PDB file of C-alpha atoms in Angstrom:
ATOM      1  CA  UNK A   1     -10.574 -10.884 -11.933  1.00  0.00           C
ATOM      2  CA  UNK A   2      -7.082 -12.237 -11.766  1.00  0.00           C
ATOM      3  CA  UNK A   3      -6.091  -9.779  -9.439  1.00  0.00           C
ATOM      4  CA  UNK A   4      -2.338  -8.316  -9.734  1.00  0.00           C
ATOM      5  CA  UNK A   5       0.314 -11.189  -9.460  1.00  0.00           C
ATOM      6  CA  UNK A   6       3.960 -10.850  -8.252  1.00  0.00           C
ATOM      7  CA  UNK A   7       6.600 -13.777  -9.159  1.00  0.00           C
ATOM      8  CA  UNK A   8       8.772 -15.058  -7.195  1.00  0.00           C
ATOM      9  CA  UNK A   9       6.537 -14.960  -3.536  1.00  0.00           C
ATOM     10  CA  UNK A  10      10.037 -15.431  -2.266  1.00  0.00           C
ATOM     11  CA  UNK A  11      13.619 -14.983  -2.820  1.00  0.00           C
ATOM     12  CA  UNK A  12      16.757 -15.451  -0.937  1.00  0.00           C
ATOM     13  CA  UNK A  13      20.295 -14.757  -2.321  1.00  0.00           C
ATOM     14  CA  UNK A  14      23.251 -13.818  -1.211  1.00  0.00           C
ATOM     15  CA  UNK A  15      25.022 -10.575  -0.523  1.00  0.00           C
ATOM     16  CA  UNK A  16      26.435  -8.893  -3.533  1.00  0.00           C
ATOM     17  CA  UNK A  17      23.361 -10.502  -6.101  1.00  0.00           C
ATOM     18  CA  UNK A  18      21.222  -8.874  -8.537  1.00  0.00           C
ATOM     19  CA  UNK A  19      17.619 -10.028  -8.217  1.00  0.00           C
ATOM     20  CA  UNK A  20      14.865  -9.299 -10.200  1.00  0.00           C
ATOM     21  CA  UNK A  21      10.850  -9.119  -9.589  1.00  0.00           C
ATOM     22  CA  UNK A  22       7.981  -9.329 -11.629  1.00  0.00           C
ATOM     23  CA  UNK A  23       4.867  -7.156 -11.394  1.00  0.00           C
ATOM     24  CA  UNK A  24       1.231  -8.344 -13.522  1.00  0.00           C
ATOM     25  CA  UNK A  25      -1.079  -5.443 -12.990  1.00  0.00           C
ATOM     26  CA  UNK A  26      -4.787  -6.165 -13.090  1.00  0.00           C
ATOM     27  CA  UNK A  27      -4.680  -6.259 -17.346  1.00  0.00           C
ATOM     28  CA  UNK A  28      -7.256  -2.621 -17.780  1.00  0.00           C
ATOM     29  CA  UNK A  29      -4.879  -0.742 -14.889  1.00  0.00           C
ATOM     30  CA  UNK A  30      -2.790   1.798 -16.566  1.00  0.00           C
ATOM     31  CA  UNK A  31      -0.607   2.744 -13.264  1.00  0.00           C
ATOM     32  CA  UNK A  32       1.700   0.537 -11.623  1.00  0.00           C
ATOM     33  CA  UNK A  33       3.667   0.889  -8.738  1.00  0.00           C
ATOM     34  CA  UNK A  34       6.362  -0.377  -6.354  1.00  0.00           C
ATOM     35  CA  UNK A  35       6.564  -0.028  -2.737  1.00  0.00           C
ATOM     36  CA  UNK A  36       8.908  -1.599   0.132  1.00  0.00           C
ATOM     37  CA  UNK A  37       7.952  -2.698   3.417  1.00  0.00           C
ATOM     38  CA  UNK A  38       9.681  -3.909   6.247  1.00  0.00           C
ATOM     39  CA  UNK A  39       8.101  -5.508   9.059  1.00  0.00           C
ATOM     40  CA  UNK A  40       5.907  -3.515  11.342  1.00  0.00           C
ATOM     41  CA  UNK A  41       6.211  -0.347   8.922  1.00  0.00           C
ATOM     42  CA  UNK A  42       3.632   0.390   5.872  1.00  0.00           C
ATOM     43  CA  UNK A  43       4.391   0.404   2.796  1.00  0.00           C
ATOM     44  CA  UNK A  44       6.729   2.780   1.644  1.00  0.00           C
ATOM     45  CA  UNK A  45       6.352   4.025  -1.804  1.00  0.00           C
ATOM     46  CA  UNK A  46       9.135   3.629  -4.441  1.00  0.00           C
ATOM     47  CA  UNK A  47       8.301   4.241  -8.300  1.00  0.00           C
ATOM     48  CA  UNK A  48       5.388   4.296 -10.123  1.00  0.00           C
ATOM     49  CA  UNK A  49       4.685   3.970 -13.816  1.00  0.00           C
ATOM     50  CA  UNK A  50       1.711   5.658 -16.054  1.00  0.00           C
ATOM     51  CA  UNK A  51       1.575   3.386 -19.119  1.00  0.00           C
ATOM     52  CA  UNK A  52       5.113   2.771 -19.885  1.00  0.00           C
ATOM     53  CA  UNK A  53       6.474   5.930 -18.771  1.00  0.00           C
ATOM     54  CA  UNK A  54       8.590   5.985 -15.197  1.00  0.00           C
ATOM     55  CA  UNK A  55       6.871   9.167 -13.589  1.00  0.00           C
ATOM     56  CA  UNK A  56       8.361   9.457 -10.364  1.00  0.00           C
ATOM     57  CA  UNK A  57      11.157   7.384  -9.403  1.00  0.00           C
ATOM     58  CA  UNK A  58      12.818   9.820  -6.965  1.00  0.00           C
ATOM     59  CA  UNK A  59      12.108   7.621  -4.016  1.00  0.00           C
ATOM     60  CA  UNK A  60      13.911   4.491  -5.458  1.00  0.00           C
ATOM     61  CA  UNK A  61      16.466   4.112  -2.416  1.00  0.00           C
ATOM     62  CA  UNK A  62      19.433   4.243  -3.921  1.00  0.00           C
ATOM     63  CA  UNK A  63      21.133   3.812  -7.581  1.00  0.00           C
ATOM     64  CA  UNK A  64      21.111   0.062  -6.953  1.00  0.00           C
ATOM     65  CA  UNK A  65      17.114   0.060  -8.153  1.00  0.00           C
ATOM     66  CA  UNK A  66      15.820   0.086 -10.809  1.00  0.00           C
ATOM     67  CA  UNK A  67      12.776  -0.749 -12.533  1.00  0.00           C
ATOM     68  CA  UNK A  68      10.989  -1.378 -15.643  1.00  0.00           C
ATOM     69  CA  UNK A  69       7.379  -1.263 -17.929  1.00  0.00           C
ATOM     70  CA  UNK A  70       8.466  -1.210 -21.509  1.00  0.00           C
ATOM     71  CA  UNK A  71       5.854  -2.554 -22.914  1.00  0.00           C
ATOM     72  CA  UNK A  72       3.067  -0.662 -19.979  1.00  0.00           C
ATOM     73  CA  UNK A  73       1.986  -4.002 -18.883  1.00  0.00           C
ATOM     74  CA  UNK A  74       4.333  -5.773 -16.639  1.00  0.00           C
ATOM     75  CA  UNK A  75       6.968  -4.483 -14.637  1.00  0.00           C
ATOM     76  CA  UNK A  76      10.175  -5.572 -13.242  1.00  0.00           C
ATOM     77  CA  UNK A  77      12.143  -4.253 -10.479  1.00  0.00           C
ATOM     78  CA  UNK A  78      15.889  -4.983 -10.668  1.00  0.00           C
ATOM     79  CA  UNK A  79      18.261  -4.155  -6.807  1.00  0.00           C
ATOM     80  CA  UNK A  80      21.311  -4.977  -8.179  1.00  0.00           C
ATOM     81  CA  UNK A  81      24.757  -6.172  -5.917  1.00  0.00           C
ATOM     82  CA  UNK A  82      22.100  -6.729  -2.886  1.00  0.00           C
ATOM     83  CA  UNK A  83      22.685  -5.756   0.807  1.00  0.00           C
ATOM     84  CA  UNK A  84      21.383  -6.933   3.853  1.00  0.00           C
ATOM     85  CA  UNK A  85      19.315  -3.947   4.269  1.00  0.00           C
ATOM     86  CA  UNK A  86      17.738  -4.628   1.386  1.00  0.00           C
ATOM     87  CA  UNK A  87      15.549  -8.112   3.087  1.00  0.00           C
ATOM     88  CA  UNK A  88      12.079  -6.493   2.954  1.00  0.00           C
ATOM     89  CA  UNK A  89       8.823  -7.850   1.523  1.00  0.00           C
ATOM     90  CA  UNK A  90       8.040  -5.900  -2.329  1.00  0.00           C
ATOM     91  CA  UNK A  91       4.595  -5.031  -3.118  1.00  0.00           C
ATOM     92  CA  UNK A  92       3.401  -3.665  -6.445  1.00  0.00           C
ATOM     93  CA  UNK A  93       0.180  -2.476  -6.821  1.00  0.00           C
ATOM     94  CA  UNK A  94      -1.966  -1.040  -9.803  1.00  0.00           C
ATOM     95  CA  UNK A  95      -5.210   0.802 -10.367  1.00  0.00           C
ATOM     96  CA  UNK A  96      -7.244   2.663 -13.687  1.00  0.00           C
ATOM     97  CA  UNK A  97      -7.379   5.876 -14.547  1.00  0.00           C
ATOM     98  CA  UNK A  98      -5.901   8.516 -15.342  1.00  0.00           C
ATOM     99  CA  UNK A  99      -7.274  10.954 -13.137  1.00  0.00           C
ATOM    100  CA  UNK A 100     -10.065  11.166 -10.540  1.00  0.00           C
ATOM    101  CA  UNK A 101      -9.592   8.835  -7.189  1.00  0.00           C
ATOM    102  CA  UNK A 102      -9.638   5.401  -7.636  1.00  0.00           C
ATOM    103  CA  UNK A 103      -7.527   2.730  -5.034  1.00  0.00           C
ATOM    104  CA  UNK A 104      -4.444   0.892  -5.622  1.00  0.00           C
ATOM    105  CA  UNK A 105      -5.044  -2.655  -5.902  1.00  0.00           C
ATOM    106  CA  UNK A 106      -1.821  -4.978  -4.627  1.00  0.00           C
ATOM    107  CA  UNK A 107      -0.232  -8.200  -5.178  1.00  0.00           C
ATOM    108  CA  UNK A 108       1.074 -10.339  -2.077  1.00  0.00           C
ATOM    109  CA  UNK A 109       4.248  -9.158  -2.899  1.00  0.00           C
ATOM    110  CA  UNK A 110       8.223 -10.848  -3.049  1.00  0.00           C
ATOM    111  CA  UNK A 111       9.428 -11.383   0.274  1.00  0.00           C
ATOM    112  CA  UNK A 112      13.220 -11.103  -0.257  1.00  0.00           C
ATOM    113  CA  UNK A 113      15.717 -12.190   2.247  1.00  0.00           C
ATOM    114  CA  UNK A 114      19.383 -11.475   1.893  1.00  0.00           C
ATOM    115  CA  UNK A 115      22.246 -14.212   3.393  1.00  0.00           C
TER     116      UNK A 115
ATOM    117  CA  UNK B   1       8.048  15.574   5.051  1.00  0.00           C
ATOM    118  CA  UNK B   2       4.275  14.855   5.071  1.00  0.00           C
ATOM    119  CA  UNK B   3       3.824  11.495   7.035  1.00  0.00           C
ATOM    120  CA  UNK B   4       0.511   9.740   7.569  1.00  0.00           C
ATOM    121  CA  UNK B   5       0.273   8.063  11.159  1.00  0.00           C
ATOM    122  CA  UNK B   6      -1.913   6.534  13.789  1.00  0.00           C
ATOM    123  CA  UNK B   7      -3.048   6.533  17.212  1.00  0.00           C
ATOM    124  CA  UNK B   8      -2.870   3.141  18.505  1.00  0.00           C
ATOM    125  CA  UNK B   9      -0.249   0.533  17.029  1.00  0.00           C
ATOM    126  CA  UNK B  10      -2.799  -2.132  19.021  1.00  0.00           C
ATOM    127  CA  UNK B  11      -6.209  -2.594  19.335  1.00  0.00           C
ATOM    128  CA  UNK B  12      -7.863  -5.686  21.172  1.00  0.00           C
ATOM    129  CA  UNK B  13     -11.998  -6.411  21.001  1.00  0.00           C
ATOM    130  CA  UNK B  14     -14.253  -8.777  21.477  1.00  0.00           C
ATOM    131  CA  UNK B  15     -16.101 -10.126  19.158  1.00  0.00           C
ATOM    132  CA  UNK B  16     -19.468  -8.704  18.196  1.00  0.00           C
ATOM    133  CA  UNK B  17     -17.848  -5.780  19.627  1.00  0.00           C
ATOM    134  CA  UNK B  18     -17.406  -2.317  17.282  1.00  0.00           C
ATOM    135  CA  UNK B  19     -13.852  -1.032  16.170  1.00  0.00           C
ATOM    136  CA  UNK B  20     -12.419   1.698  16.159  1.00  0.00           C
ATOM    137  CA  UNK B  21      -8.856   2.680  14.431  1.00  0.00           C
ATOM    138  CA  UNK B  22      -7.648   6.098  13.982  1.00  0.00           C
ATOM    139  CA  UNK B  23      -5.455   7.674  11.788  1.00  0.00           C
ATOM    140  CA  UNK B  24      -3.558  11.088  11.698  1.00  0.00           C
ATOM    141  CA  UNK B  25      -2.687  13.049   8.758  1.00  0.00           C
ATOM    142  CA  UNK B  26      -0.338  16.168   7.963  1.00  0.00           C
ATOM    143  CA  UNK B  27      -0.314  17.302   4.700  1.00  0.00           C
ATOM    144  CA  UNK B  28      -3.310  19.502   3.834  1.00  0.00           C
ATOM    145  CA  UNK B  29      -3.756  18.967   0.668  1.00  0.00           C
ATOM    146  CA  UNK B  30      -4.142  15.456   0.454  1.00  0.00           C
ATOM    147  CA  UNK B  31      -7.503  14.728  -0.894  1.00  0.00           C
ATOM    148  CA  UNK B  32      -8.206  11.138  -1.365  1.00  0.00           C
ATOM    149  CA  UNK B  33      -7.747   8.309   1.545  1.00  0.00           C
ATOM    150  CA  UNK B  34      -8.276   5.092   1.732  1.00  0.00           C
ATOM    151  CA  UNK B  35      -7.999   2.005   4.426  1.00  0.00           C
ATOM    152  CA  UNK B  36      -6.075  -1.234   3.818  1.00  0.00           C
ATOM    153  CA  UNK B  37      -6.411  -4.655   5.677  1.00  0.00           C
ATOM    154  CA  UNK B  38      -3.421  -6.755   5.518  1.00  0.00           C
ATOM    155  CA  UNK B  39      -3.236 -10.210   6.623  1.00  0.00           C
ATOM    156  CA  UNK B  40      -0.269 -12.237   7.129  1.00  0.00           C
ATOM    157  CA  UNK B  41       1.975 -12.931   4.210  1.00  0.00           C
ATOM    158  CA  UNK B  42      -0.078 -10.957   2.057  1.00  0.00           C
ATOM    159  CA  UNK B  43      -0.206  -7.811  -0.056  1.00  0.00           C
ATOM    160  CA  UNK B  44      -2.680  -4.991   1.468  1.00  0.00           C
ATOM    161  CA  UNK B  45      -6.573  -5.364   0.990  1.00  0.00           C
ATOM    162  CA  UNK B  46      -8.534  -2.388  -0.326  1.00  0.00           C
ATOM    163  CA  UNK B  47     -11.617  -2.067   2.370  1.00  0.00           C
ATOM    164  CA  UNK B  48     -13.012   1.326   1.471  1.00  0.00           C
ATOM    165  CA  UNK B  49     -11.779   5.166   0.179  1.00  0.00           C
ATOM    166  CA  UNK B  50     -13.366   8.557   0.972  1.00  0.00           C
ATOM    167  CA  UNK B  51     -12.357  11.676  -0.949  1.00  0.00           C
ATOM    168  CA  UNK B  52     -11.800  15.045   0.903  1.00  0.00           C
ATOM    169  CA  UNK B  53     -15.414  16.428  -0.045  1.00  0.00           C
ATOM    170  CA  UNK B  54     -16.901  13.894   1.844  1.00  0.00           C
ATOM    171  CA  UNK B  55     -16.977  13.318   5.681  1.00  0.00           C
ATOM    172  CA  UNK B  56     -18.440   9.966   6.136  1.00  0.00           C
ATOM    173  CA  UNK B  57     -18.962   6.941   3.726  1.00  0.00           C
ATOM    174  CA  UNK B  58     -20.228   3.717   4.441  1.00  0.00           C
ATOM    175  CA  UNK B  59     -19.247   0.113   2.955  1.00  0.00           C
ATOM    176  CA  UNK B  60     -20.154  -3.179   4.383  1.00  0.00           C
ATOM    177  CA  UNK B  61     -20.000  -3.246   8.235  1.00  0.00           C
ATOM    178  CA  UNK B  62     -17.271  -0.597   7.761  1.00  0.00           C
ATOM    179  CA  UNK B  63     -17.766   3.463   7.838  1.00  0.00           C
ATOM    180  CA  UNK B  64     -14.564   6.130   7.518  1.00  0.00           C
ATOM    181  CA  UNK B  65     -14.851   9.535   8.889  1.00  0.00           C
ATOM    182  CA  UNK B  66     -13.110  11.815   7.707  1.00  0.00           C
ATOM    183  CA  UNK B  67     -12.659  14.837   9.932  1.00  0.00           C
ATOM    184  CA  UNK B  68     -10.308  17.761   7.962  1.00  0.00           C
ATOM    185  CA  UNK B  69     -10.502  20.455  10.152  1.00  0.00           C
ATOM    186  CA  UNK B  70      -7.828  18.322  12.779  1.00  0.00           C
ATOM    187  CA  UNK B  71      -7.089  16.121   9.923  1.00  0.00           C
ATOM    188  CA  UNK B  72      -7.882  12.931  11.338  1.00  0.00           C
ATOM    189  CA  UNK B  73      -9.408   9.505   9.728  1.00  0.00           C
ATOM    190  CA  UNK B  74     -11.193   6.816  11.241  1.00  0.00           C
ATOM    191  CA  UNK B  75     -12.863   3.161  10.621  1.00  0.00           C
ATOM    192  CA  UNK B  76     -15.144   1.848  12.370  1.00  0.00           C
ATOM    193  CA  UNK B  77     -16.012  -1.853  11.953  1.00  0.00           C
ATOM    194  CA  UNK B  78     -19.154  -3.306  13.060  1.00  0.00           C
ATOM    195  CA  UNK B  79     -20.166  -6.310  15.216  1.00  0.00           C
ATOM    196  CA  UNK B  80     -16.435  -7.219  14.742  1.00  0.00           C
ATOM    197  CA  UNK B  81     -15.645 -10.841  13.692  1.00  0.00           C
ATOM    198  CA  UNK B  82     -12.508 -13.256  13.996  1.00  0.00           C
ATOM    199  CA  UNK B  83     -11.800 -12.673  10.937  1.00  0.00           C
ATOM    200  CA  UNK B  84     -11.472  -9.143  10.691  1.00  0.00           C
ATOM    201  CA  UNK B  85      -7.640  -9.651  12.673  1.00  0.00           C
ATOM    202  CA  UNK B  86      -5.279  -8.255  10.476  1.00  0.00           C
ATOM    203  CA  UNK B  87      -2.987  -4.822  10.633  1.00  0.00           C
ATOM    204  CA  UNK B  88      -5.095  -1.721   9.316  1.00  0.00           C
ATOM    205  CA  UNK B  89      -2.904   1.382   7.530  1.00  0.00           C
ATOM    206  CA  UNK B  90      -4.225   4.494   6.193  1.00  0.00           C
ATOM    207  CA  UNK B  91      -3.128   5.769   3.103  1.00  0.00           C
ATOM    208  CA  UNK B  92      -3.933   9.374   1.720  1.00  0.00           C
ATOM    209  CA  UNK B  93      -2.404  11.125  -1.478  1.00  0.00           C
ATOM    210  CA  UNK B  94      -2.730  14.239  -3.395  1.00  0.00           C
ATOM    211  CA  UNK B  95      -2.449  15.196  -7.416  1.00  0.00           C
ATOM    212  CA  UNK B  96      -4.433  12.427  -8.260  1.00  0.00           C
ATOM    213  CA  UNK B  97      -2.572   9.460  -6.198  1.00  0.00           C
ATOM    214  CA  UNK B  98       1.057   9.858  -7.999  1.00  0.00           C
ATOM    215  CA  UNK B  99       2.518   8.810  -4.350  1.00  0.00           C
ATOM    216  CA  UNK B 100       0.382   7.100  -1.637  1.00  0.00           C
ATOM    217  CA  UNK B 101       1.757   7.721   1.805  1.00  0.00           C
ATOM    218  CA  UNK B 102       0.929   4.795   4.286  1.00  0.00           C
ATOM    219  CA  UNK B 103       1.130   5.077   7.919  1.00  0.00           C
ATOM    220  CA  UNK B 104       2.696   2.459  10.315  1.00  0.00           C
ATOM    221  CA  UNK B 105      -0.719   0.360  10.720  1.00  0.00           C
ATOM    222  CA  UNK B 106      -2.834  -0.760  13.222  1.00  0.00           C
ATOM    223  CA  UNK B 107      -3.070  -4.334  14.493  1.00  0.00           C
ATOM    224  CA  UNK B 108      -6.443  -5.265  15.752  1.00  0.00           C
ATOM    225  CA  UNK B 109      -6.634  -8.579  17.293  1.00  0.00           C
ATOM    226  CA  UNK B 110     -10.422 -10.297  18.187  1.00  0.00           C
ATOM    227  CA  UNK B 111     -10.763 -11.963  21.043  1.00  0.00           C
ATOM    228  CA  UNK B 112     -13.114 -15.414  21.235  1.00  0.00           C
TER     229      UNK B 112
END
């Protein structure tokens, strides 16, 4: 079990950047999704893919985010022309299923700090 | 909107000692939960999940309790061990887990 994997662990850039993440899922997990957290605070939920398809996405935080599955494996989460609001670790997370309860499984996310 | 929270942002044992962290829930009609362990620097840790028909399950040194009528959510953690120090959230969901909401977390500290 390889577990989900997130590349880079870390980023810094400056203000004004894009910056881009990538999301492995655990390879039989169907849904994928993207979450935010700052320190001290859970994880706050921010898209989430079935397959390919973007099914909710009406928590992204603002039209600066954006993210990705084309091909319903990996994923890719874009913050373009980055502000200093946006330093927070990035977790993705995936689980099986397309019904029923079963848990999210995360990476150890992209810490991203913004000069 | 519907928020998931908890009790205690601190909890400090001994070890050998039991656990106990508690979570609060609003939204009704969430019917799956589950409890995460995060360590430092890394992503959260599935420990165990409980759907809303049940009121108790039991994992490895860990139960959850499940109480709906005040909508509250517990784990306990037995003969508690150095390495069980981490920060603790509950997460619940509805419709089949299309958006997990996480509370602020618990961090449990064991002391020698």
């Amino acid at each position: 079990d390889t577990g989900v994997s997130q590349n880079p662990r870390h980023k810094i850039t400056k203000r004004g950047q894009n910056v881009t993440f990538r999301c492995d899922p655990i390879s039989e997990h169907n849904r994928l999704y993207w979450y935010r957290q700052t320190l001290g605070q859970g994880p706050e939920f921010l898209t989430y893919f079935q397959n390919e398809a973007q099914l909710e996405k009406s928590r992204l935080l603002s039209d600066r985010f954006s993210a990705e599955r084309p091909k319903g494996s990996f994923s890719t989460l874009e913050i373009q022309r980055t502000e200093q609001g946006d330093s927070a670790m990035y977790l993705c997370a995936s689980r099986k299923g397309t019904g029923g309860n079963q848990p999210q499984h995360f990476g150890d996310g992209t810490r991203l700090s913004i000069l | 909107g519907e928020s998931v929270g908890l009790h205690l942002p601190t909890l400090s044992v001994q070890e050998g000692d039991n656990s106990i962290i508690n979570c609060a829930y609003s939204n009704s009609a969430s019917d799956y939960f589950i409890w995460y362990k995060q360590e430092s620097g890394k992503g959260p840790q599935f420990i165990i999940d409980i759907r809303s028909n049940m009121d108790k399950r039991q994992g490895q040194r860990v139960t959850v309790l499940l109480n709906k009528t005040v909508k509250h959510l517990s784990l306990q953690i037995a003969a508690t061990q150095p390495g069980d120090s981490a920060v603790y959230f509950c997460a619940e969901t509805e419709n089949y887990g299309q958006n997990f909401v996480f509370g602020p977390g618990t961090r449990l500290s064991v002391l020698p």
